[in-house]
Short mmCIF file of C-alpha atoms in Angstrom, two decimals:
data_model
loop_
_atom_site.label_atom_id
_atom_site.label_comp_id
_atom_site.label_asym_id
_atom_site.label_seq_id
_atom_site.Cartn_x
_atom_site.Cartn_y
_atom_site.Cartn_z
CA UNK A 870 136.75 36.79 78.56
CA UNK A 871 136.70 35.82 82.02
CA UNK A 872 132.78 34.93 83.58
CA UNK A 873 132.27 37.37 86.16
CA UNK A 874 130.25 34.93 88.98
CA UNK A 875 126.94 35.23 89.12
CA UNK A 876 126.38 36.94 86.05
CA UNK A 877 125.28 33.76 83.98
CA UNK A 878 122.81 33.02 86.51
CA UNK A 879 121.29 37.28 86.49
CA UNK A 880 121.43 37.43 82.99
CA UNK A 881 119.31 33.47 82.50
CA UNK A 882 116.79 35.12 84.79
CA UNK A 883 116.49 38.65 83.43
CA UNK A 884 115.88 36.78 79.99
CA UNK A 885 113.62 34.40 81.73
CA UNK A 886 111.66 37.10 83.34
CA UNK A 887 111.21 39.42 79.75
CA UNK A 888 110.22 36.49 77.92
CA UNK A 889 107.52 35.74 80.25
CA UNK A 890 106.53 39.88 80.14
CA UNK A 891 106.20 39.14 76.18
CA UNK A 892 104.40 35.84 76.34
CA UNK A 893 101.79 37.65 78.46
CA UNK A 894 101.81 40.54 76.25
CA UNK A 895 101.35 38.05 73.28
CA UNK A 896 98.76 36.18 74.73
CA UNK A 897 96.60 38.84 76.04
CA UNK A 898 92.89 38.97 74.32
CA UNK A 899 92.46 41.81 73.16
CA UNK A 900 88.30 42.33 71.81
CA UNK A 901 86.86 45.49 69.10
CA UNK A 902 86.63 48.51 70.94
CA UNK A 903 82.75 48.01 71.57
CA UNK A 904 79.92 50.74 71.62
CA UNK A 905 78.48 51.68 74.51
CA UNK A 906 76.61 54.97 73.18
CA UNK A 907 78.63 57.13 76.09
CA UNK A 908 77.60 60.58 76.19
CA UNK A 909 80.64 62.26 73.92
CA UNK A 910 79.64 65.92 75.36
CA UNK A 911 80.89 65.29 78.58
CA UNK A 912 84.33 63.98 77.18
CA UNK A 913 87.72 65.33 79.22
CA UNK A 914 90.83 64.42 79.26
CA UNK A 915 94.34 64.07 81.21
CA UNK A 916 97.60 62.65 80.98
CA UNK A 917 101.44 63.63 82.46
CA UNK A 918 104.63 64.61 80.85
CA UNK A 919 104.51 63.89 76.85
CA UNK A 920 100.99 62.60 77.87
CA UNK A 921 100.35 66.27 79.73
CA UNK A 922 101.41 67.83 76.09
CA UNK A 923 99.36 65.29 74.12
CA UNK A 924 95.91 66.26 76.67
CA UNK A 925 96.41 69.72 75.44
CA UNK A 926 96.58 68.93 72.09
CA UNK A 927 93.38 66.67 72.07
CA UNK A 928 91.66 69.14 74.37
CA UNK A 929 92.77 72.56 72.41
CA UNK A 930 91.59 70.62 68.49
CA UNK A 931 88.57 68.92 69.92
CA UNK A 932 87.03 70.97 72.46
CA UNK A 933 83.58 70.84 71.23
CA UNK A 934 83.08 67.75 73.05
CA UNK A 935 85.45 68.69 76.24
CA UNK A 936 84.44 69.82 80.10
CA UNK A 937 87.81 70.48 80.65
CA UNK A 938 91.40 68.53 81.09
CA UNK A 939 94.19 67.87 83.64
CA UNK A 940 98.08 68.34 82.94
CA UNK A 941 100.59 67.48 84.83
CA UNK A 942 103.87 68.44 84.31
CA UNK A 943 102.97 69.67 80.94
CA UNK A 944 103.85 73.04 78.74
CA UNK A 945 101.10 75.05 76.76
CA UNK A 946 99.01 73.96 73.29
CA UNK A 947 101.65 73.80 70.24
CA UNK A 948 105.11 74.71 72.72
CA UNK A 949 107.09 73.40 69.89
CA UNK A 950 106.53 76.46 67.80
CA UNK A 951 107.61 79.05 70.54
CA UNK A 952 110.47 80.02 68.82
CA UNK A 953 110.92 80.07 64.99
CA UNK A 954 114.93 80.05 65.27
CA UNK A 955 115.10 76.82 66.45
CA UNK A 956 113.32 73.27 65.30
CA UNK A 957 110.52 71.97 67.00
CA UNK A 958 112.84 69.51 68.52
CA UNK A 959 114.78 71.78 69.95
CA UNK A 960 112.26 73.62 71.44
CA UNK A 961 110.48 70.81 72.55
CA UNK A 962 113.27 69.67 74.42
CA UNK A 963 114.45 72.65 75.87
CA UNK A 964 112.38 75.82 75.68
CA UNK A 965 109.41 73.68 76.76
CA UNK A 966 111.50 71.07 79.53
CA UNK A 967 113.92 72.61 81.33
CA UNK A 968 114.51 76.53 79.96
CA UNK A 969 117.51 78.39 81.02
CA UNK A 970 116.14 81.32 82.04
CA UNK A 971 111.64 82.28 81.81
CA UNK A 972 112.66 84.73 78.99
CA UNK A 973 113.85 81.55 76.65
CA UNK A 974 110.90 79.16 77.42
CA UNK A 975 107.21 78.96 76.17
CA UNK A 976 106.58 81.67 73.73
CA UNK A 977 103.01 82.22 74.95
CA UNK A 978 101.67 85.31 72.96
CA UNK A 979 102.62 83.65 69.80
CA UNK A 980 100.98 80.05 70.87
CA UNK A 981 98.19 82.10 71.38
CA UNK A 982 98.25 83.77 68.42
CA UNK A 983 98.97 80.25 66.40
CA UNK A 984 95.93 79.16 68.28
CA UNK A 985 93.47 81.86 67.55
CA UNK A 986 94.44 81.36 63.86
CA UNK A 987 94.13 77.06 63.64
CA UNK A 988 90.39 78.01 65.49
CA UNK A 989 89.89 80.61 62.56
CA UNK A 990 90.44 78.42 59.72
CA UNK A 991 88.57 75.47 61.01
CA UNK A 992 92.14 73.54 61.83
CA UNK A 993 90.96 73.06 65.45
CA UNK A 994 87.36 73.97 67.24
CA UNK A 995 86.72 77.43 67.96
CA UNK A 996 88.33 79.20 71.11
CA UNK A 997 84.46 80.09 72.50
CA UNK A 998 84.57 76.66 73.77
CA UNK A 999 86.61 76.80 76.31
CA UNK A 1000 84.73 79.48 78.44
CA UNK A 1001 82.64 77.11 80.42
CA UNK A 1002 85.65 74.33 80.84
CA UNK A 1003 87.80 73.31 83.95
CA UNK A 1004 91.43 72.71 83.79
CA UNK A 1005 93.54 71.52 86.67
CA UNK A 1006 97.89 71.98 86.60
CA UNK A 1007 100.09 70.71 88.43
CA UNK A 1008 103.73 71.35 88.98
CA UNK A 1009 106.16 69.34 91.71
CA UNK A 1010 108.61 71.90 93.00
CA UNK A 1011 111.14 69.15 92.68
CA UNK A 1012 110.50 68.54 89.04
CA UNK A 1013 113.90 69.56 86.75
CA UNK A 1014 112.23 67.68 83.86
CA UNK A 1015 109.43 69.64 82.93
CA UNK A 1016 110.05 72.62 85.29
CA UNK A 1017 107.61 75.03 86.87
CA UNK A 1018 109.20 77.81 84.53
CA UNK A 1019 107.40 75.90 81.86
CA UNK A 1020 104.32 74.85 83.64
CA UNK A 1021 103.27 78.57 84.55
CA UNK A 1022 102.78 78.93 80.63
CA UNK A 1023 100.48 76.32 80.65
CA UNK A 1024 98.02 78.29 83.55
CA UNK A 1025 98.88 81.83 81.31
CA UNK A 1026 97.64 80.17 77.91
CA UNK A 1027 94.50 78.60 78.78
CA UNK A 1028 93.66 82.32 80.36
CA UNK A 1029 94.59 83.71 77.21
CA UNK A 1030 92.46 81.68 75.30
CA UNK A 1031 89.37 82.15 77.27
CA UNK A 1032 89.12 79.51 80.60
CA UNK A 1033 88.29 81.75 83.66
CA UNK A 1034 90.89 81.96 85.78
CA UNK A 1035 88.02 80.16 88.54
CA UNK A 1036 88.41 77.67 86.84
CA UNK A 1037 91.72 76.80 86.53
CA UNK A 1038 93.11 74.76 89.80
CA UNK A 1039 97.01 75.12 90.26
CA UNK A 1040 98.75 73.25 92.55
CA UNK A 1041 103.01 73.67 92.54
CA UNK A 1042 103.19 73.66 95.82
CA UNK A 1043 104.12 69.68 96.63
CA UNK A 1044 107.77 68.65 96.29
CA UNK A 1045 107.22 65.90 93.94
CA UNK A 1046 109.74 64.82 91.23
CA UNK A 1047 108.63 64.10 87.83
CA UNK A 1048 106.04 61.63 88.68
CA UNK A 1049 101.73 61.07 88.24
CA UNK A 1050 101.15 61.50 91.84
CA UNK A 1051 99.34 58.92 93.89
CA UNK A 1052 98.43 57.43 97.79
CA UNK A 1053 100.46 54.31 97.59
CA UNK A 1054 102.96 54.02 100.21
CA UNK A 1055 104.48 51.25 97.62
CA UNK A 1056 104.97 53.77 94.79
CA UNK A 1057 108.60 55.91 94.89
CA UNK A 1058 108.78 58.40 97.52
CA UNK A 1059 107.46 62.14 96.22
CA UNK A 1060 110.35 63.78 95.33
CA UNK A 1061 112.49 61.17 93.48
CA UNK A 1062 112.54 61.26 89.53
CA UNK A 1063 112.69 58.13 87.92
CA UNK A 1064 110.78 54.96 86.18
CA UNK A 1065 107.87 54.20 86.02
CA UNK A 1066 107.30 57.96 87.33
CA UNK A 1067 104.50 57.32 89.58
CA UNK A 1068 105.01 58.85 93.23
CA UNK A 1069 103.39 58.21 96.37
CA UNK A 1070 102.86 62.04 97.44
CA UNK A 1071 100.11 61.53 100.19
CA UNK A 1072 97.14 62.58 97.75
CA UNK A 1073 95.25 60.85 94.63
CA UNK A 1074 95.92 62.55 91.86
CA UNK A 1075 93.10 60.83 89.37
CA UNK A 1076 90.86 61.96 91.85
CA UNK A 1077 91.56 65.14 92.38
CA UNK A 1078 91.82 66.11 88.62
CA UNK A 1079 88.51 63.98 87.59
CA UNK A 1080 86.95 65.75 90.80
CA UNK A 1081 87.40 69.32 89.29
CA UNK A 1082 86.28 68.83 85.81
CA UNK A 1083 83.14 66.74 87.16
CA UNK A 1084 82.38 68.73 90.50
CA UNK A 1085 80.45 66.65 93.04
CA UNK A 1086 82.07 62.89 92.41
CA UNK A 1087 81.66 60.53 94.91
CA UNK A 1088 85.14 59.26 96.41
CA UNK A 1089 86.72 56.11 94.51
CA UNK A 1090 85.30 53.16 95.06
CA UNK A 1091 87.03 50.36 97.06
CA UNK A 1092 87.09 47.54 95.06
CA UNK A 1093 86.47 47.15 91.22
CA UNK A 1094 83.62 45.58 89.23
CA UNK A 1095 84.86 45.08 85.88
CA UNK A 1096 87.74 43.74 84.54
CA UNK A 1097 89.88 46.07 81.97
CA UNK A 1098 89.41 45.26 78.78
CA UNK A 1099 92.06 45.38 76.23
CA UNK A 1100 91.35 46.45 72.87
CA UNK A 1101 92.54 46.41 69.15
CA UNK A 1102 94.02 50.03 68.95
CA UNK A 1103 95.02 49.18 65.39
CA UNK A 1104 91.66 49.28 63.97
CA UNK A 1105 91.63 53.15 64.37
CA UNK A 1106 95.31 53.46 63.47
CA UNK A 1107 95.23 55.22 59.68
CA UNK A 1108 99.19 55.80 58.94
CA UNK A 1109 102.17 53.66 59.66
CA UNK A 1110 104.70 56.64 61.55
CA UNK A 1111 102.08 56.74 64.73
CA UNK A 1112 104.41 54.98 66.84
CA UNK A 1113 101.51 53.76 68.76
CA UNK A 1114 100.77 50.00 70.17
CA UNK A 1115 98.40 47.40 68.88
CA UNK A 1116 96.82 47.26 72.21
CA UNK A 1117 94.94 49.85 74.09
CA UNK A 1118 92.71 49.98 77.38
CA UNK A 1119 89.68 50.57 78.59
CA UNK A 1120 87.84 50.76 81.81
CA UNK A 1121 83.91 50.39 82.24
CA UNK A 1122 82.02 50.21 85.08
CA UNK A 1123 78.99 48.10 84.68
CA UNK A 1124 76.80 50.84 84.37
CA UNK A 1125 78.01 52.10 81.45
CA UNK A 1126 77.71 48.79 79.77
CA UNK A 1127 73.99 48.31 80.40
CA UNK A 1128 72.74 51.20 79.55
CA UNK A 1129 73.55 54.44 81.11
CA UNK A 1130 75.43 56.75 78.85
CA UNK A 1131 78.41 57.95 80.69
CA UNK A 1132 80.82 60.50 80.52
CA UNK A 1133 84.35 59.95 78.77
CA UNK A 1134 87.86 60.29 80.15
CA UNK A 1135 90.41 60.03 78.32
CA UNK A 1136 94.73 59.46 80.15
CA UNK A 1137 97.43 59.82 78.81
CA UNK A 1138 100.44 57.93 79.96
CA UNK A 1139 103.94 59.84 79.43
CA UNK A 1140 107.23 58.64 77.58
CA UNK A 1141 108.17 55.33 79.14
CA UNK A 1142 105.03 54.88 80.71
CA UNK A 1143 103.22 52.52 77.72
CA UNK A 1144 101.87 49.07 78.74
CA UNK A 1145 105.09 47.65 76.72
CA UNK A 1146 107.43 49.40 78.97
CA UNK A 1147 105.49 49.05 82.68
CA UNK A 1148 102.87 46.76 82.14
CA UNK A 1149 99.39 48.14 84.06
CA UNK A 1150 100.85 49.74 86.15
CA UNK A 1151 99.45 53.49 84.90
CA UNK A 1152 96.08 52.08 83.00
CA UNK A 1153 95.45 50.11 86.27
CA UNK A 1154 96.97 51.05 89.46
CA UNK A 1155 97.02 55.05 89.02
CA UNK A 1156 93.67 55.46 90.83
CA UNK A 1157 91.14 56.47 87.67
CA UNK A 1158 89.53 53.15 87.90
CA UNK A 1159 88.28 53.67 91.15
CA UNK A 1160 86.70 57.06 90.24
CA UNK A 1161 85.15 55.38 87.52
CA UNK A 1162 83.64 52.42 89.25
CA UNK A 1163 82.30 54.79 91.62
CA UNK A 1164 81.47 57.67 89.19
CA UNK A 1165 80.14 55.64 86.28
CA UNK A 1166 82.86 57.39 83.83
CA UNK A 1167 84.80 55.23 81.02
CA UNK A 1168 88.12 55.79 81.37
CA UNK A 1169 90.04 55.29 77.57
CA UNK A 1170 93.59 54.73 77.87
CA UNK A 1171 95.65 55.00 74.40
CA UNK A 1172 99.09 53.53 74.11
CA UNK A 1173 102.51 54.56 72.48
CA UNK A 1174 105.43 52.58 72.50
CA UNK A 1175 109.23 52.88 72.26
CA UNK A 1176 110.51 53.28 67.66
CA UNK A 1177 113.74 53.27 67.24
CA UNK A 1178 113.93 52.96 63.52
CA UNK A 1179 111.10 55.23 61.76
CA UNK A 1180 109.03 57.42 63.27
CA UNK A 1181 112.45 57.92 66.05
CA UNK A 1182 110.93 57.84 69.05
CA UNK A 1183 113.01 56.29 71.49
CA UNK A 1184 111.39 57.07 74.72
CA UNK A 1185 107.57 55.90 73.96
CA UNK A 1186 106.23 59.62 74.06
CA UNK A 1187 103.29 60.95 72.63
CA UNK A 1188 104.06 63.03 69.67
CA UNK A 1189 104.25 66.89 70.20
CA UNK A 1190 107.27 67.94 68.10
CA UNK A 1191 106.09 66.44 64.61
CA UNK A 1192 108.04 62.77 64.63
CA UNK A 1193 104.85 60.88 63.13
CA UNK A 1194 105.39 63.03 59.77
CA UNK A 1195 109.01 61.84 59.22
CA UNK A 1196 110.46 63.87 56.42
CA UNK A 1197 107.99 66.71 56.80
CA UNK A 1198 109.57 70.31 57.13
CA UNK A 1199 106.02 71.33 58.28
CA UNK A 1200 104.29 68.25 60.10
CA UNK A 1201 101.12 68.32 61.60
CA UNK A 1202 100.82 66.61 65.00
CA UNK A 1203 98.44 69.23 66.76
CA UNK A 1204 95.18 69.44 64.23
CA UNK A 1205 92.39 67.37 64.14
CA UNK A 1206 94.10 65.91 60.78
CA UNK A 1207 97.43 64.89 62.66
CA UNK A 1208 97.48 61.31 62.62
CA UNK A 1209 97.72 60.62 66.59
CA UNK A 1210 94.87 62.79 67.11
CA UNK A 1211 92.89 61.33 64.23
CA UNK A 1212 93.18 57.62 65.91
CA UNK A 1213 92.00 58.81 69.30
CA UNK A 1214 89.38 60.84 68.32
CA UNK A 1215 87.72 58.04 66.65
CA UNK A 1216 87.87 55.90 69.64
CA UNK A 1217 86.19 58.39 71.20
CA UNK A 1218 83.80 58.27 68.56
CA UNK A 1219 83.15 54.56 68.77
CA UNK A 1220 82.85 54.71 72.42
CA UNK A 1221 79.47 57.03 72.01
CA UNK A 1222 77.98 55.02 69.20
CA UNK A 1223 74.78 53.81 69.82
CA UNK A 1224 75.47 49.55 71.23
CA UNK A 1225 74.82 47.08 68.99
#
């Protein structure tokens, strides 16, 4: 076959450059997940996209310990069930992405009715807690991903289940594509859908989600000082379809480590966002950091990666359709016994143990 020029050359440095990605990734120390006896009340949580799904999942089964949770670009607590004629698959990806019409997207009466139950039989924590918690939405107008059809279920369910509408914050009015939003003029331009999904919209997103379940935060601080560690996520890991990484992060700030107890905030990254796919760039250069360093938070940032073979999970997302019980007809990805939830809750847990 005849060398088209130049290609020898592209292809010797596109292997050149993911070899070096790898041998960084290889290389990288990664330490126990230490104790730092953080105060596990005051835990929240956030993420986008499969990450947005995944925050109400840990939110919705552990919300003894929650103030409250951001989503971005995210459908309502168990979506996947909406709809009983179709498989959580197919719901997932369409009733609660990109719906035809309102009428054939989140089911919400019935989520809420699948909640209420769970909270009854001790499956998740009761429903009372969520009367004193903040929850922040957002929706970019320019979002055909996750659409705002979808979205508006999200605001509808958490009223359902008991958060006053005070304090639920809203915002779909920005035209942002499917994208974390952030203030970096080097990030892709607001409206634009596509990797690593991290916008420059003209406002910090972290910030403004961290500010409404913490009221009163100071703004982010200009300059960092800790380094992120990177931890053994395997340790915590009890079943072998999780999908997620060996590797997780963690930011923080000095405080935290020498003795003040410190809230916990926990992000999710979405599908194609893990560390093996984009490097830092959403565990480091999304903004939370900053809030941290000046807040004296810990920010916990779990990873997924890309399975192709068993659990399928092409994409890297977080699990809300059931694909970490392979071969289930029932799984459970949305209890406090689903095995995702089960490996971040006890990092959690290890987080507010008392130091050594």
């Amino acid at each position: 076959m005849k060398q088209i020029p130049g290609t020898r050359i592209r292809t010797g440095l596109a292997v050149t450059l993911l070899l070096a990605f790898a041998t960084a990734h290889a290389q990288e120390q990664t330490i126990k997940l230490p104790a730092y006896d953080a105060d596990i009340h005051k835990t929240s949580v956030s993420g986008l996209s499969s990450g947005a799904f995944m925050t109400s999942q840990l939110y919705m089964v552990f919300s003894d310990i929650m103030m409250g949770a951001g989503i971005v670009a995210g459908g309502p607590y168990l979506c996947a069930k909406s709809w009983a004629a179709n498989t959580l698959v197919q719901n997932a990806t369409t009733t609660c992405m990109n719906p035809l019409t309102a009428s054939t997207g989140p089911n919400t009466p019935v989520l809420v009715k699948h909640a209420a139950l769970l909270a009854d039989y001790g499956y998740i924590d009761p429903l009372k807690n969520l009367q004193d918690d903040r929850i922040y939405i957002f929706s970019g107008s320019r979002d055909k991903t996750v659409t705002t059809t979808v979205v508006n279920q999200t605001r509808e369910f958490f009223k359902s289940v008991g958060v006053p509408e005070a304090s639920i914050q809203y915002n779909k009015s920005i035209a942002a594509g499917h994208a974390f939003v952030t203030d970096n003029d080097t990030d892709a331009a607001c409206a634009l859908t596509q990797p690593p999904y991290i916008n420059d919209c003209d406002f910090e997103q972290s910030a403004t989600i961290l500010n409404h379940i913490y009221p009163g935060l100071k703004p982010p601080a200009a300059q960092l000082g800790s380094a992120v560690i990177a931890f053994d996520q395997s340790e915590f890991i009890d079943s072998a379809y999780t999908s997620m990484s060996d590797t997780a992060y963690a930011y923080v700030p000095a405080a935290c480590q020498n003795g003040k107890s410190c809230p916990i905030h926990v992000v999710f990254h979405g599908c194609k966002q893990g560390a093996q796919v984009i490097g830092d760039k959403y565990y480091a250069q999304t903004g939370y950091n900053r809030m941290a360093e000046a807040n004296d938070l810990i920010m916990l940032y779990p990873q997924v990666q890309p399975s192709t073979t068993t659990p399928l999970n092409p994409e890297g997302c977080w699990d809300f359709w059931g694909y970490s019980s392979p071969g289930n007809p029932n799984p459970d990805y949305y209890t406090r016994n689903a095995p995702q939830l089960r490996a971040i809750h006890k990092m959690i847990t290890r987080l507010a143990e008392p130091r050594s």
